[in-house]
């Protein structure tokens, strides 16, 4: 399978695209060839059938951290979509980190403790929705990041009060102000790993990508820190459910429409990210063109009312 970047390929306004709406974030995806049918059928835990040929093949089970990396990456993408869909007003949200006082490595205890914490939290503060994600540390310990979503403006709650409800150790509440793509911010936070910690994990890797950051949780560092992009993906156990959501959490809205209609939906917003690729399979002589565009209507000073565009008024806080 080969990937080639395209420089001069554009989508025709009549072409059908997939539009995924997630709060303030819109994603438009174009496929030159779209497969509407089922490509494989699972027969049992060890075998599956290729529908096009009827061939029965052996399933490849995850055996190592490296094999698990793609699965974790896909889970983080779904988590990002849930966050962007449901966290559109940070005044109604709290991002709380729940940490153990000991080196806690039991994943079953992890979710049981969170379940009890949420029961106590609801008993004191009423109805809330939540999105919780687990984060493994280099030494094997776990802690959790939870976005708590209130129906109205979130009340002030001291960390000491949240720690009493948690009962397992320490808590930290972080502001989400001035972050307009919270899903991307938090999933990068969960996926990337500080280089010094990554070296201690004993992961056998061939190629890693670095990034340097000047801020962590909106706090400026004395000097930049080096992170391994996606380094933490190696730390999740195979088939581990790295996030959970409450029942009232909304799903992204996915629709198919013409590219012209899709552009009308995003209106004055300009793409925050684009990619154009040609995917080729030399064995089957099959190729497909994939174009992806991402828009953030909050970042581009646009918003929508009943499907129509209107300009957002700028204001100053005096």
Tab-separated table of C-alpha atoms in Angstrom:
chain	number	residue	atom	x	y	z
A	1	UNK	CA	0.000	0.000	0.000
A	2	UNK	CA	1.418	3.369	-1.025
A	3	UNK	CA	0.450	6.934	-0.108
A	4	UNK	CA	1.202	9.933	-2.289
A	5	UNK	CA	0.428	13.563	-1.476
A	6	UNK	CA	-1.549	15.501	-4.063
A	7	UNK	CA	-0.915	19.188	-4.685
A	8	UNK	CA	-3.395	20.200	-7.384
A	9	UNK	CA	-6.505	18.102	-6.783
A	10	UNK	CA	-9.735	19.836	-5.797
A	11	UNK	CA	-13.242	18.659	-4.968
A	12	UNK	CA	-15.994	19.521	-7.426
A	13	UNK	CA	-18.990	21.250	-5.820
A	14	UNK	CA	-21.258	18.415	-7.063
A	15	UNK	CA	-19.136	15.657	-5.501
A	16	UNK	CA	-20.651	13.845	-2.504
A	17	UNK	CA	-18.700	14.209	0.725
A	18	UNK	CA	-19.105	13.041	4.317
A	19	UNK	CA	-19.631	15.856	6.813
A	20	UNK	CA	-19.042	15.141	10.492
A	21	UNK	CA	-20.348	17.849	12.813
A	22	UNK	CA	-18.901	17.975	16.338
A	23	UNK	CA	-19.955	21.127	18.123
A	24	UNK	CA	-17.797	23.926	16.727
A	25	UNK	CA	-15.669	21.517	14.670
A	26	UNK	CA	-16.640	20.270	11.204
A	27	UNK	CA	-14.787	17.624	9.178
A	28	UNK	CA	-15.344	17.129	5.434
A	29	UNK	CA	-14.034	13.929	3.827
A	30	UNK	CA	-14.095	13.119	0.120
A	31	UNK	CA	-13.439	9.632	-1.289
A	32	UNK	CA	-13.160	9.209	-5.037
A	33	UNK	CA	-14.341	5.597	-4.650
A	34	UNK	CA	-16.648	4.791	-1.733
A	35	UNK	CA	-17.298	1.204	-0.616
A	36	UNK	CA	-20.906	0.917	0.574
A	37	UNK	CA	-20.820	-2.818	1.248
A	38	UNK	CA	-19.402	-5.066	3.957
A	39	UNK	CA	-15.820	-5.994	3.076
A	40	UNK	CA	-15.248	-8.753	5.656
A	41	UNK	CA	-17.412	-11.000	7.805
A	42	UNK	CA	-16.231	-12.335	11.157
A	43	UNK	CA	-16.704	-16.107	11.396
A	44	UNK	CA	-15.252	-16.698	14.873
A	45	UNK	CA	-12.510	-15.365	17.122
A	46	UNK	CA	-9.783	-16.687	14.821
A	47	UNK	CA	-11.218	-16.477	11.290
A	48	UNK	CA	-12.939	-14.033	8.937
A	49	UNK	CA	-14.224	-14.144	5.351
A	50	UNK	CA	-13.315	-11.678	2.565
A	51	UNK	CA	-16.752	-10.934	1.073
A	52	UNK	CA	-15.471	-10.103	-2.411
A	53	UNK	CA	-13.744	-13.483	-2.900
A	54	UNK	CA	-15.210	-15.800	-0.254
A	55	UNK	CA	-11.699	-16.487	1.009
A	56	UNK	CA	-11.370	-17.448	4.682
A	57	UNK	CA	-8.388	-15.910	6.475
A	58	UNK	CA	-6.858	-16.109	9.932
A	59	UNK	CA	-7.396	-13.116	12.197
A	60	UNK	CA	-4.269	-11.408	13.503
A	61	UNK	CA	-4.486	-10.941	17.251
A	62	UNK	CA	-2.745	-8.131	19.080
A	63	UNK	CA	0.379	-9.469	20.740
A	64	UNK	CA	2.514	-6.448	21.520
A	65	UNK	CA	2.329	-2.793	22.449
A	66	UNK	CA	3.348	-1.809	18.917
A	67	UNK	CA	0.518	-3.893	17.425
A	68	UNK	CA	-1.895	-2.207	19.842
A	69	UNK	CA	-0.816	1.320	18.907
A	70	UNK	CA	-3.188	1.688	15.929
A	71	UNK	CA	-6.175	0.479	17.961
A	72	UNK	CA	-5.419	2.968	20.742
A	73	UNK	CA	-4.960	5.752	18.197
A	74	UNK	CA	-8.407	5.030	16.747
A	75	UNK	CA	-9.937	5.059	20.254
A	76	UNK	CA	-8.361	8.453	20.924
A	77	UNK	CA	-9.855	9.766	17.676
A	78	UNK	CA	-13.340	8.670	18.778
A	79	UNK	CA	-12.690	10.262	22.174
A	80	UNK	CA	-11.678	13.510	20.459
A	81	UNK	CA	-14.952	13.520	18.500
A	82	UNK	CA	-17.042	13.002	21.656
A	83	UNK	CA	-15.229	15.827	23.453
A	84	UNK	CA	-15.652	18.302	20.594
A	85	UNK	CA	-19.332	17.404	20.214
A	86	UNK	CA	-20.189	17.900	23.883
A	87	UNK	CA	-17.752	20.541	25.164
A	88	UNK	CA	-18.865	23.695	23.380
A	89	UNK	CA	-19.061	26.005	26.399
A	90	UNK	CA	-16.130	25.681	28.796
A	91	UNK	CA	-18.030	27.694	31.437
A	92	UNK	CA	-20.219	24.613	31.942
A	93	UNK	CA	-17.297	22.196	32.273
A	94	UNK	CA	-14.583	21.139	34.659
A	95	UNK	CA	-11.520	19.130	33.668
A	96	UNK	CA	-10.510	17.139	36.746
A	97	UNK	CA	-7.490	14.854	37.112
A	98	UNK	CA	-7.935	12.000	39.614
A	99	UNK	CA	-4.674	10.608	40.975
A	100	UNK	CA	-3.913	7.741	43.393
A	101	UNK	CA	-1.705	8.255	46.407
A	102	UNK	CA	-0.082	4.863	45.777
A	103	UNK	CA	1.300	3.251	42.608
A	104	UNK	CA	-2.065	1.831	41.486
A	105	UNK	CA	-1.848	-0.575	38.510
A	106	UNK	CA	-5.161	-2.487	38.763
A	107	UNK	CA	-7.363	-1.492	35.790
A	108	UNK	CA	-10.478	-3.141	37.252
A	109	UNK	CA	-10.152	-1.108	40.447
A	110	UNK	CA	-9.594	1.983	38.309
A	111	UNK	CA	-13.113	2.061	36.859
A	112	UNK	CA	-14.780	0.803	40.052
A	113	UNK	CA	-13.262	3.716	41.960
A	114	UNK	CA	-14.412	6.165	39.291
A	115	UNK	CA	-17.951	4.729	39.330
A	116	UNK	CA	-18.154	5.319	43.086
A	117	UNK	CA	-16.689	8.817	42.726
A	118	UNK	CA	-19.335	9.822	40.174
A	119	UNK	CA	-22.142	8.503	42.413
A	120	UNK	CA	-20.898	10.661	45.287
A	121	UNK	CA	-20.402	13.666	42.987
A	122	UNK	CA	-23.961	13.451	41.605
A	123	UNK	CA	-25.398	13.063	45.102
A	124	UNK	CA	-23.798	16.373	46.102
A	125	UNK	CA	-24.006	18.459	42.905
A	126	UNK	CA	-26.943	17.004	40.970
A	127	UNK	CA	-27.188	15.849	37.371
A	128	UNK	CA	-24.029	15.977	35.248
A	129	UNK	CA	-22.661	14.251	32.160
A	130	UNK	CA	-19.070	13.082	31.949
A	131	UNK	CA	-16.312	11.868	29.647
A	132	UNK	CA	-13.481	10.082	31.450
A	133	UNK	CA	-10.187	8.847	29.999
A	134	UNK	CA	-7.473	6.770	31.659
A	135	UNK	CA	-3.800	7.643	31.352
A	136	UNK	CA	-0.973	5.156	32.012
A	137	UNK	CA	2.287	6.428	33.462
A	138	UNK	CA	5.751	5.205	32.575
A	139	UNK	CA	6.086	3.349	35.883
A	140	UNK	CA	2.810	1.438	35.267
A	141	UNK	CA	0.547	3.534	37.509
A	142	UNK	CA	-2.777	4.928	36.336
A	143	UNK	CA	-4.705	8.113	36.796
A	144	UNK	CA	-7.807	9.545	35.131
A	145	UNK	CA	-8.825	12.738	33.367
A	146	UNK	CA	-12.528	13.523	33.624
A	147	UNK	CA	-14.522	16.248	31.880
A	148	UNK	CA	-17.582	16.979	34.000
A	149	UNK	CA	-20.356	18.796	32.112
A	150	UNK	CA	-23.030	20.713	34.024
A	151	UNK	CA	-26.408	21.810	32.660
A	152	UNK	CA	-25.635	25.434	33.602
A	153	UNK	CA	-22.517	27.367	34.604
A	154	UNK	CA	-20.231	25.065	36.580
A	155	UNK	CA	-20.022	25.947	40.290
A	156	UNK	CA	-16.748	26.673	42.026
A	157	UNK	CA	-15.585	23.503	43.772
A	158	UNK	CA	-12.314	23.504	45.755
A	159	UNK	CA	-9.865	20.715	44.985
A	160	UNK	CA	-10.076	19.677	48.622
A	161	UNK	CA	-13.812	19.006	48.199
A	162	UNK	CA	-13.293	16.950	45.030
A	163	UNK	CA	-10.526	14.983	46.775
A	164	UNK	CA	-12.965	14.098	49.587
A	165	UNK	CA	-15.392	12.733	46.997
A	166	UNK	CA	-12.590	10.864	45.196
A	167	UNK	CA	-11.210	9.286	48.413
A	168	UNK	CA	-8.227	7.684	46.644
A	169	UNK	CA	-5.591	10.387	46.631
A	170	UNK	CA	-5.157	13.745	44.940
A	171	UNK	CA	-7.174	15.806	42.462
A	172	UNK	CA	-6.447	18.757	40.226
A	173	UNK	CA	-8.869	21.016	38.366
A	174	UNK	CA	-7.579	22.688	35.189
A	175	UNK	CA	-9.218	25.509	33.229
A	176	UNK	CA	-10.095	24.884	29.583
A	177	UNK	CA	-10.264	28.577	28.698
A	178	UNK	CA	-8.669	29.827	25.457
A	179	UNK	CA	-8.709	26.335	23.890
A	180	UNK	CA	-11.017	26.202	20.873
A	181	UNK	CA	-10.362	22.576	19.845
A	182	UNK	CA	-10.517	20.890	23.227
A	183	UNK	CA	-10.807	17.384	21.753
A	184	UNK	CA	-7.527	17.722	19.862
A	185	UNK	CA	-5.825	19.338	22.870
A	186	UNK	CA	-6.824	16.674	25.393
A	187	UNK	CA	-6.250	13.632	23.166
A	188	UNK	CA	-2.779	14.946	22.307
A	189	UNK	CA	-2.238	15.341	26.050
A	190	UNK	CA	-3.238	11.680	26.549
A	191	UNK	CA	-1.258	10.350	23.589
A	192	UNK	CA	2.027	12.247	23.807
A	193	UNK	CA	4.610	11.422	26.450
A	194	UNK	CA	7.545	13.289	27.943
A	195	UNK	CA	10.757	11.968	26.418
A	196	UNK	CA	12.499	11.279	29.733
A	197	UNK	CA	9.548	9.122	30.862
A	198	UNK	CA	9.332	7.401	27.483
A	199	UNK	CA	12.976	6.262	27.706
A	200	UNK	CA	12.193	4.432	30.972
A	201	UNK	CA	9.357	2.370	29.449
A	202	UNK	CA	11.600	-0.117	27.650
A	203	UNK	CA	9.606	0.160	24.423
A	204	UNK	CA	11.298	-1.296	21.338
A	205	UNK	CA	10.721	1.360	18.675
A	206	UNK	CA	12.306	2.113	15.288
A	207	UNK	CA	11.185	5.654	14.604
A	208	UNK	CA	9.659	8.276	16.885
A	209	UNK	CA	8.627	11.878	16.305
A	210	UNK	CA	9.424	14.626	18.788
A	211	UNK	CA	7.771	17.906	19.633
A	212	UNK	CA	8.744	20.661	22.064
A	213	UNK	CA	6.188	22.526	24.153
A	214	UNK	CA	6.453	25.845	25.976
A	215	UNK	CA	3.191	25.498	27.929
A	216	UNK	CA	1.607	22.632	29.880
A	217	UNK	CA	-2.005	23.101	31.044
A	218	UNK	CA	-1.778	26.816	30.149
A	219	UNK	CA	1.275	27.298	32.413
A	220	UNK	CA	4.449	28.631	30.774
A	221	UNK	CA	7.509	26.461	31.391
A	222	UNK	CA	10.909	27.827	32.377
A	223	UNK	CA	12.348	25.995	29.369
A	224	UNK	CA	10.740	23.893	26.594
A	225	UNK	CA	10.120	20.193	27.244
A	226	UNK	CA	10.606	17.459	24.667
A	227	UNK	CA	7.715	15.047	24.069
A	228	UNK	CA	7.365	11.886	21.966
A	229	UNK	CA	4.303	12.246	19.755
A	230	UNK	CA	2.031	9.260	20.408
A	231	UNK	CA	4.558	7.829	22.869
A	232	UNK	CA	1.941	6.921	25.455
A	233	UNK	CA	0.024	4.785	22.932
A	234	UNK	CA	2.515	1.982	23.619
A	235	UNK	CA	1.554	1.935	27.300
A	236	UNK	CA	-2.115	0.927	27.008
A	237	UNK	CA	-2.863	-2.808	27.481
A	238	UNK	CA	-4.346	-4.601	24.437
A	239	UNK	CA	-8.151	-4.259	24.164
A	240	UNK	CA	-8.283	-1.838	27.077
A	241	UNK	CA	-11.266	0.551	27.089
A	242	UNK	CA	-9.351	3.771	27.571
A	243	UNK	CA	-12.411	6.047	27.910
A	244	UNK	CA	-16.037	5.926	29.038
A	245	UNK	CA	-18.953	8.314	28.620
A	246	UNK	CA	-22.231	8.914	30.452
A	247	UNK	CA	-25.563	8.077	28.818
A	248	UNK	CA	-26.455	11.655	27.948
A	249	UNK	CA	-23.301	12.332	25.934
A	250	UNK	CA	-24.196	13.256	22.335
A	251	UNK	CA	-22.671	11.517	19.339
A	252	UNK	CA	-21.180	13.377	16.363
A	253	UNK	CA	-23.624	14.024	13.516
A	254	UNK	CA	-22.508	12.390	10.256
A	255	UNK	CA	-24.208	13.254	6.950
A	256	UNK	CA	-23.556	12.837	3.240
A	257	UNK	CA	-24.174	15.796	0.936
A	258	UNK	CA	-22.739	17.700	-1.992
A	259	UNK	CA	-19.481	19.560	-1.439
A	260	UNK	CA	-21.332	22.780	-2.293
A	261	UNK	CA	-23.818	22.179	0.546
A	262	UNK	CA	-20.991	21.218	2.912
A	263	UNK	CA	-19.210	24.506	2.205
A	264	UNK	CA	-22.457	26.356	2.894
A	265	UNK	CA	-22.596	24.692	6.323
A	266	UNK	CA	-19.126	25.920	7.307
A	267	UNK	CA	-19.775	29.290	5.688
A	268	UNK	CA	-17.106	31.920	6.341
A	269	UNK	CA	-14.816	29.509	8.200
A	270	UNK	CA	-11.509	28.676	6.557
A	271	UNK	CA	-9.887	25.216	6.869
A	272	UNK	CA	-7.703	24.735	9.927
A	273	UNK	CA	-6.177	21.596	8.383
A	274	UNK	CA	-6.293	19.931	4.946
A	275	UNK	CA	-4.750	16.846	3.367
A	276	UNK	CA	-4.994	15.316	-0.115
A	277	UNK	CA	-3.702	11.777	-0.676
A	278	UNK	CA	-3.724	9.137	-3.377
A	279	UNK	CA	-3.838	5.628	-1.885
A	280	UNK	CA	-2.584	2.881	-4.227
A	281	UNK	CA	-2.559	-0.905	-3.879
A	282	UNK	CA	-0.054	-2.288	-6.374
A	283	UNK	CA	-1.220	-5.886	-5.874
A	284	UNK	CA	-4.805	-5.188	-6.951
A	285	UNK	CA	-4.109	-2.173	-9.194
A	286	UNK	CA	-6.629	-0.169	-7.136
A	287	UNK	CA	-6.253	3.489	-6.237
A	288	UNK	CA	-8.371	5.985	-4.358
A	289	UNK	CA	-8.133	9.717	-3.759
A	290	UNK	CA	-8.877	10.903	-0.219
A	291	UNK	CA	-9.284	14.590	0.656
A	292	UNK	CA	-9.820	15.740	4.227
A	293	UNK	CA	-10.687	19.235	5.473
A	294	UNK	CA	-11.219	20.375	9.073
A	295	UNK	CA	-12.981	23.603	10.103
A	296	UNK	CA	-13.443	25.321	13.449
A	297	UNK	CA	-16.292	27.845	13.254
A	298	UNK	CA	-15.366	29.240	16.666
A	299	UNK	CA	-11.806	29.954	15.614
A	300	UNK	CA	-12.971	31.618	12.399
A	301	UNK	CA	-15.507	33.850	14.141
A	302	UNK	CA	-18.567	32.130	12.591
A	303	UNK	CA	-21.589	30.429	14.031
A	304	UNK	CA	-24.839	28.978	12.735
A	305	UNK	CA	-28.513	29.361	13.487
A	306	UNK	CA	-30.984	26.916	11.926
A	307	UNK	CA	-28.432	25.946	9.304
A	308	UNK	CA	-27.653	29.502	8.160
A	309	UNK	CA	-24.530	31.549	8.715
A	310	UNK	CA	-24.320	34.649	10.835
A	311	UNK	CA	-21.368	36.654	12.038
A	312	UNK	CA	-20.506	36.490	15.719
A	313	UNK	CA	-20.315	39.848	17.481
A	314	UNK	CA	-17.000	40.694	19.026
A	315	UNK	CA	-16.959	42.217	22.453
A	316	UNK	CA	-14.578	43.485	25.110
A	317	UNK	CA	-14.786	42.624	28.799
A	318	UNK	CA	-14.534	45.876	30.744
